PDB file of C-alpha atoms in Angstrom:
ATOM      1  CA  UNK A  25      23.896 -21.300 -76.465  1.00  0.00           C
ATOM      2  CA  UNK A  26      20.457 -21.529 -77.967  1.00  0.00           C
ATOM      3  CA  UNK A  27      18.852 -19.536 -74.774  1.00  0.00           C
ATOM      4  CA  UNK A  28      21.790 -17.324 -74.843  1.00  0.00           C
ATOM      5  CA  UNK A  29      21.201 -15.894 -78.650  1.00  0.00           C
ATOM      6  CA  UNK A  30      17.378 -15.808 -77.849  1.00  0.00           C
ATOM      7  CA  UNK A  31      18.063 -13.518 -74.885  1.00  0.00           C
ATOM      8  CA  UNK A  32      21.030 -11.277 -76.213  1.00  0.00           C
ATOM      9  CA  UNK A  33      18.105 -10.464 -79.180  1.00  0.00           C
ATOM     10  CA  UNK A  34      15.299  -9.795 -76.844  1.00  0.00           C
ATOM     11  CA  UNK A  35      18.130  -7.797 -75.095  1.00  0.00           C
ATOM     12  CA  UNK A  36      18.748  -5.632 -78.183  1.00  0.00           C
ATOM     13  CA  UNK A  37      15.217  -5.256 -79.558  1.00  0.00           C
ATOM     14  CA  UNK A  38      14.510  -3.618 -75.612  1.00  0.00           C
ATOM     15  CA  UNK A  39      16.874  -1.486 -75.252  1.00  0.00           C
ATOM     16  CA  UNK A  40      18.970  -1.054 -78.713  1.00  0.00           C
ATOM     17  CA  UNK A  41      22.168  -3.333 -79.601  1.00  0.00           C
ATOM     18  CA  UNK A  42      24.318  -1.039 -78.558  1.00  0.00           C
ATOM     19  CA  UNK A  43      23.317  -1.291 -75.040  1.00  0.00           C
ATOM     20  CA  UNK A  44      23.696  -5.143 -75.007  1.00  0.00           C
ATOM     21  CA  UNK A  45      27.922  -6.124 -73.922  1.00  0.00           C
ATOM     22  CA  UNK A  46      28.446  -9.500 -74.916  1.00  0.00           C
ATOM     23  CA  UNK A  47      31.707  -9.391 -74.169  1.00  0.00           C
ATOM     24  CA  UNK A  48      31.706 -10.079 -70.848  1.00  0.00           C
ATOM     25  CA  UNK A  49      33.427 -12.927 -68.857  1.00  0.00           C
ATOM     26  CA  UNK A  50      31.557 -15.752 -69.280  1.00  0.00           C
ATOM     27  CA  UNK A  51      30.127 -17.136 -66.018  1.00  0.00           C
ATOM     28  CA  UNK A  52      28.397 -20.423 -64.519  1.00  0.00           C
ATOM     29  CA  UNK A  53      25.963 -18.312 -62.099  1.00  0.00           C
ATOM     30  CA  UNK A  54      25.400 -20.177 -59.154  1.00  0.00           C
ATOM     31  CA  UNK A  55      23.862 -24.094 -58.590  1.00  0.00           C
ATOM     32  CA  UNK A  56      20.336 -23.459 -58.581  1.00  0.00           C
ATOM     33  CA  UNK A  57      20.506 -21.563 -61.842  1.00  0.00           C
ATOM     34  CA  UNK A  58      22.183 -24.744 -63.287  1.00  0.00           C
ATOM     35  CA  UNK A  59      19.512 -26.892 -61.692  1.00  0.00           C
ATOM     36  CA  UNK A  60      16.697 -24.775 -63.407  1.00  0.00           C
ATOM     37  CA  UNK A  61      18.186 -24.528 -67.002  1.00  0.00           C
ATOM     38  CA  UNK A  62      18.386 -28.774 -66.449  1.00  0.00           C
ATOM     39  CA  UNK A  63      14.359 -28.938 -66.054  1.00  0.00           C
ATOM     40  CA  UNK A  64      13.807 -26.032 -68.569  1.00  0.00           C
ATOM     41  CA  UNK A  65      15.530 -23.874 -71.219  1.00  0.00           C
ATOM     42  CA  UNK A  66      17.083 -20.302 -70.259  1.00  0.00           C
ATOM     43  CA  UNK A  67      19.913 -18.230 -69.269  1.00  0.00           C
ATOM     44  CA  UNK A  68      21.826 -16.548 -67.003  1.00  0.00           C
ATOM     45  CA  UNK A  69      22.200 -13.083 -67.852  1.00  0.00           C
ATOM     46  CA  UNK A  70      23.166  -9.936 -65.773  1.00  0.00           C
ATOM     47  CA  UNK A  71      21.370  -6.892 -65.692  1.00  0.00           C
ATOM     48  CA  UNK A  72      23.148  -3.679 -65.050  1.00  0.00           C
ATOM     49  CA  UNK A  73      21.683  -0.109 -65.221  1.00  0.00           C
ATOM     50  CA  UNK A  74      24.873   1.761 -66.205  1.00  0.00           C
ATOM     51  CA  UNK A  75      27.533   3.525 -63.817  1.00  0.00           C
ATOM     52  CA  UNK A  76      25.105   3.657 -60.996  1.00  0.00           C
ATOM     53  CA  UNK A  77      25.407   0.704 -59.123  1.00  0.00           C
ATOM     54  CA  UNK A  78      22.293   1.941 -57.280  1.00  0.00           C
ATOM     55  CA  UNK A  79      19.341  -0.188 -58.776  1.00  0.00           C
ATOM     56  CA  UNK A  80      16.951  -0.264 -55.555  1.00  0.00           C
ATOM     57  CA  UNK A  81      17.096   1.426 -52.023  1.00  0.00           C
ATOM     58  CA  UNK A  82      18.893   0.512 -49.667  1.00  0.00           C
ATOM     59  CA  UNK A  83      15.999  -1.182 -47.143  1.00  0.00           C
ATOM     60  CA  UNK A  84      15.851  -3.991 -49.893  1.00  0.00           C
ATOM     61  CA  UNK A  85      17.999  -6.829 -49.367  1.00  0.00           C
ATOM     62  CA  UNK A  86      18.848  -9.075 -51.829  1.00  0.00           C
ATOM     63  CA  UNK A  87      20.159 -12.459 -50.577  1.00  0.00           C
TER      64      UNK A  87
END
């Protein structure tokens, strides 16, 4: 939780509180994200840019 509460502040002092949901449905992200926060401190947190869905053009391919 300790990584969590770092990064919802960090969140907050960015971009204002009121921008930061921390009421979302809590999720385990995928293996290798487990695997890294086992070898060093973090989390997983989603980024979203609002209603548009569109964050980068459509050539880039995220996989």
């Amino acid at each position: 939780m300790e990584g969590t509460n770092l990064a919802i502040r960090a969140a907050g002092d960015l971009i204002g509180p009121a921008s930061v949901n921390e009421k979302i449905q809590t999720s385990v992200g995928a293996e290798d994200s487990a695997y890294m926060l086992e070898a060093r401190p973090g989390a997983f947190i989603f980024l979203g840019n609002g209603a548009d869905r569109s964050c980068a053009p459509s050539r880039i391919g995220f996989q």
